[in-house]
mmCIF file of C-alpha atoms in Angstrom:
data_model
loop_
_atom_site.group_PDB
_atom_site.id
_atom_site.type_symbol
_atom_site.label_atom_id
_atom_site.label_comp_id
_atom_site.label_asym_id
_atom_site.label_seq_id
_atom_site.Cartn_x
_atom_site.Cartn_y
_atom_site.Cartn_z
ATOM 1 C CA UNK T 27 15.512 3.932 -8.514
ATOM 2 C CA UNK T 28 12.120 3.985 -8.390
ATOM 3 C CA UNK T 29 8.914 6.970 -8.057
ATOM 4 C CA UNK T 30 5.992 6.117 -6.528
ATOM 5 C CA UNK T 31 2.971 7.905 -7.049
ATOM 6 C CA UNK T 32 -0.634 7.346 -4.761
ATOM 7 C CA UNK T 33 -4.029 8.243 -6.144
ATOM 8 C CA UNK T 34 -7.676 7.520 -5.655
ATOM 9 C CA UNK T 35 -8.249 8.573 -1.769
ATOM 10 C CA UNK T 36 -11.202 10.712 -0.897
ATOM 11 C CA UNK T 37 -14.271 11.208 1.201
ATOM 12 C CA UNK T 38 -15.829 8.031 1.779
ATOM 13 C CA UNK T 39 -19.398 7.452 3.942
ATOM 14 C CA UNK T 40 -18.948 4.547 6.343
ATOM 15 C CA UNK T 41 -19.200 1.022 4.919
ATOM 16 C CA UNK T 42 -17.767 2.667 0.988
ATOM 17 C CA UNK T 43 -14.865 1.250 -0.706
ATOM 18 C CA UNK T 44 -11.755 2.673 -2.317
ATOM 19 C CA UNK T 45 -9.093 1.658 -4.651
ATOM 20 C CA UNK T 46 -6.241 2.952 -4.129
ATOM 21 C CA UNK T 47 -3.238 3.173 -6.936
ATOM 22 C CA UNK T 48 0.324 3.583 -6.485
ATOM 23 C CA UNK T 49 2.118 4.206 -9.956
ATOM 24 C CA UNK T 50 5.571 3.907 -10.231
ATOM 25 C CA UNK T 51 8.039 5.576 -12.639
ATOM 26 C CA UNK T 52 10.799 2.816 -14.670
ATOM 27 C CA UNK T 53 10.806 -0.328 -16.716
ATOM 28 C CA UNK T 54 11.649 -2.944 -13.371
ATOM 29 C CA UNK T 55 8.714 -2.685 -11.244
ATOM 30 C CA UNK T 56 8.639 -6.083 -11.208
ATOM 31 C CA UNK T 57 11.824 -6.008 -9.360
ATOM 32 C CA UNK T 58 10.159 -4.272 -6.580
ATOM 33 C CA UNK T 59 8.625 -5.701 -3.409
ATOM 34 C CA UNK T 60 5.746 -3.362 -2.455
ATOM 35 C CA UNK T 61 3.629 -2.211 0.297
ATOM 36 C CA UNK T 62 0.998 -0.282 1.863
ATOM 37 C CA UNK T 63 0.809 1.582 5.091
ATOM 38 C CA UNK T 64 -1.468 4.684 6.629
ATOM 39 C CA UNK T 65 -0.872 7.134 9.231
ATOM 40 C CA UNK T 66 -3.634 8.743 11.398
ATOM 41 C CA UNK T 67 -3.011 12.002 12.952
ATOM 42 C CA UNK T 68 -1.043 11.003 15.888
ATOM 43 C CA UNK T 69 -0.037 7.911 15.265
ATOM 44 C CA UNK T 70 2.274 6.131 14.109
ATOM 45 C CA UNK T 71 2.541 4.572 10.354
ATOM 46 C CA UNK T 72 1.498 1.023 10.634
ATOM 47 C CA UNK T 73 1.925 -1.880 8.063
ATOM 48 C CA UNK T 74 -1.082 -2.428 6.163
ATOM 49 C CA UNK T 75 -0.366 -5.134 3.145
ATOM 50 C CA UNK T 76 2.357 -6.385 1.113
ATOM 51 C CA UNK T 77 2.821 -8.259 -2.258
ATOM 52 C CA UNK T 78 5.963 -9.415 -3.854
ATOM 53 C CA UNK T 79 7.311 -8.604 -7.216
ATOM 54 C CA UNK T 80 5.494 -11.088 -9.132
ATOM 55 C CA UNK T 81 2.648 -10.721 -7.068
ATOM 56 C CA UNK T 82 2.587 -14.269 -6.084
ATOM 57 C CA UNK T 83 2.459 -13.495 -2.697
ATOM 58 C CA UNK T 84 0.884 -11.315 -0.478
ATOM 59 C CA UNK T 85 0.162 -10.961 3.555
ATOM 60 C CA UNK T 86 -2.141 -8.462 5.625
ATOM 61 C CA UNK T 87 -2.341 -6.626 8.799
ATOM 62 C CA UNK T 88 -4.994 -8.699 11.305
ATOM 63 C CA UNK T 89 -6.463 -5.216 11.733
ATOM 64 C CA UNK T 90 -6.969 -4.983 7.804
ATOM 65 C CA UNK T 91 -7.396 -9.108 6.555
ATOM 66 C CA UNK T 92 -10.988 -9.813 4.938
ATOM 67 C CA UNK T 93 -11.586 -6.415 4.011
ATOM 68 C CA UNK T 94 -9.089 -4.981 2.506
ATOM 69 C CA UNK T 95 -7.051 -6.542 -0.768
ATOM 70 C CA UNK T 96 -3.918 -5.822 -2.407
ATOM 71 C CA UNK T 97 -2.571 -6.347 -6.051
ATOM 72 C CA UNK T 98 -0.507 -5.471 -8.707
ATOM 73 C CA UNK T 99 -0.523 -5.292 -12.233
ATOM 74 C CA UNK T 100 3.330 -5.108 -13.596
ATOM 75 C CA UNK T 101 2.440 -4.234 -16.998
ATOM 76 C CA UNK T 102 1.256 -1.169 -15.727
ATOM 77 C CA UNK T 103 3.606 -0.227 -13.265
ATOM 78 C CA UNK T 104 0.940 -0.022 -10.510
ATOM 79 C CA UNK T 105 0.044 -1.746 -7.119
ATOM 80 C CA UNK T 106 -3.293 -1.396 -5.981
ATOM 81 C CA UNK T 107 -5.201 -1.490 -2.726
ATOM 82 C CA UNK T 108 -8.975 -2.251 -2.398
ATOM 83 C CA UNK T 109 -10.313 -1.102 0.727
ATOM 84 C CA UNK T 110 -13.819 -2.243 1.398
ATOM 85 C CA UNK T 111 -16.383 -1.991 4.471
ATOM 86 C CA UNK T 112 -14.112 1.184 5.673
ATOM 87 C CA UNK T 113 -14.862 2.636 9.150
ATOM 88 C CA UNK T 114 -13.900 6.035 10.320
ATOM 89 C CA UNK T 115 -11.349 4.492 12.224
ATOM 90 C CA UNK T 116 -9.792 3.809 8.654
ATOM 91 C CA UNK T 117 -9.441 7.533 8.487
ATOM 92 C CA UNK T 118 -5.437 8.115 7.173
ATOM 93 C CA UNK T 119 -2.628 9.112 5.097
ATOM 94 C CA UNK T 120 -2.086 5.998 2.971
ATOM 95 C CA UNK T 121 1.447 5.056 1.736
ATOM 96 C CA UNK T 122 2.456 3.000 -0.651
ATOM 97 C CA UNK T 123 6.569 1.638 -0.503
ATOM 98 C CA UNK T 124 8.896 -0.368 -2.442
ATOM 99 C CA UNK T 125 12.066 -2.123 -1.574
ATOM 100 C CA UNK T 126 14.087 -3.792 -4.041
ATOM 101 C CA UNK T 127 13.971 -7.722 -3.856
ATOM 102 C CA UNK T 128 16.560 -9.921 -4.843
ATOM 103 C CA UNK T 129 14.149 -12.731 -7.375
ATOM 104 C CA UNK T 130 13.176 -14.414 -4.307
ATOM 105 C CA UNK T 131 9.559 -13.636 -3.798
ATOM 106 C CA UNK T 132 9.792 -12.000 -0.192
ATOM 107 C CA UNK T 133 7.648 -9.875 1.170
ATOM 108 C CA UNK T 134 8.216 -6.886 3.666
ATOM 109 C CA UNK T 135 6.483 -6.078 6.977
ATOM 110 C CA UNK T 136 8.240 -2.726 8.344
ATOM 111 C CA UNK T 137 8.934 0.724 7.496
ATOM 112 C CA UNK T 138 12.477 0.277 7.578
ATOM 113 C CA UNK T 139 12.628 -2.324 5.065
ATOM 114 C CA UNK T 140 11.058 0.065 2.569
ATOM 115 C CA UNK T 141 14.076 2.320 0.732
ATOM 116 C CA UNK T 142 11.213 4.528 -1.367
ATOM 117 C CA UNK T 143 8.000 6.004 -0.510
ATOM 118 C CA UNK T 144 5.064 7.750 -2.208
ATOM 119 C CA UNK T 145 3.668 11.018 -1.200
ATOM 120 C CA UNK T 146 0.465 9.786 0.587
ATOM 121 C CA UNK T 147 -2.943 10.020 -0.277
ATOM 122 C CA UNK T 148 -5.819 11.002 1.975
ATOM 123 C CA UNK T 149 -8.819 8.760 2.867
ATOM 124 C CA UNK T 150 -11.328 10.363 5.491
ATOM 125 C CA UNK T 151 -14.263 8.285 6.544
ATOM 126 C CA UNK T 152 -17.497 9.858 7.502
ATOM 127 C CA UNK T 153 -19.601 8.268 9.771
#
């Protein structure tokens, strides 16, 4: 069982960066494959990044690769995602996820892989 936790969203001009943190509760994180998503008003929650339990590996939406980064630092319990050059059209709810892995280094790409979710925090652009 796992509790995830976001922080560090905000009000960002155009071309600002974030980090974002996702902090999660228990002594396995490593254990845990994570992700990142967002949901706009209206839309649907997309796929964003994802890193495996070691952090070894990692993979990126096309709409997000160059500019945005994830990581994770296991001694700490927290993933991170640095979002850079943002764009009103980055304006969202941002999720982080984990799923369980089984040791193997995999990464997930969909919301239904993902057993446990964070609460969301809010990023609004200004342009």
């Amino acid at each position: 069982q796992v509790q995830l936790v976001e922080s560090g969203g905000g009000l960002v001009q155009a071309g600002g960066s974030l980090r974002l943190s996702c902090a999660a509760s228990g002594r396995t994180f490593s254990s845990y494959a994570m992700g990142w998503f967002r949901q706009a008003p209206g839309k649907e929650r997309v796929f964003l990044a994802a890193i495996s339990g070691s952090g070894g590996r990692t993979s990126y939406a096309d709409s997000v690769k160059g500019r945005f980064t994830i990581s994770r630092d296991n001694a700490k319990n927290t993933v991170y995602l640095q979002v850079n050059s943002l764009s009103p059209e980055d304006t969202a709810v941002y999720y982080c996820a984990a799923r369980l892995g089984d040791s193997s280094g995999s990464i997930y790409y969909t919301r239904i892989q993902y057993g446990y979710w964070g609460q969301g925090t809010q990023v609004t652009v200004s342009s």
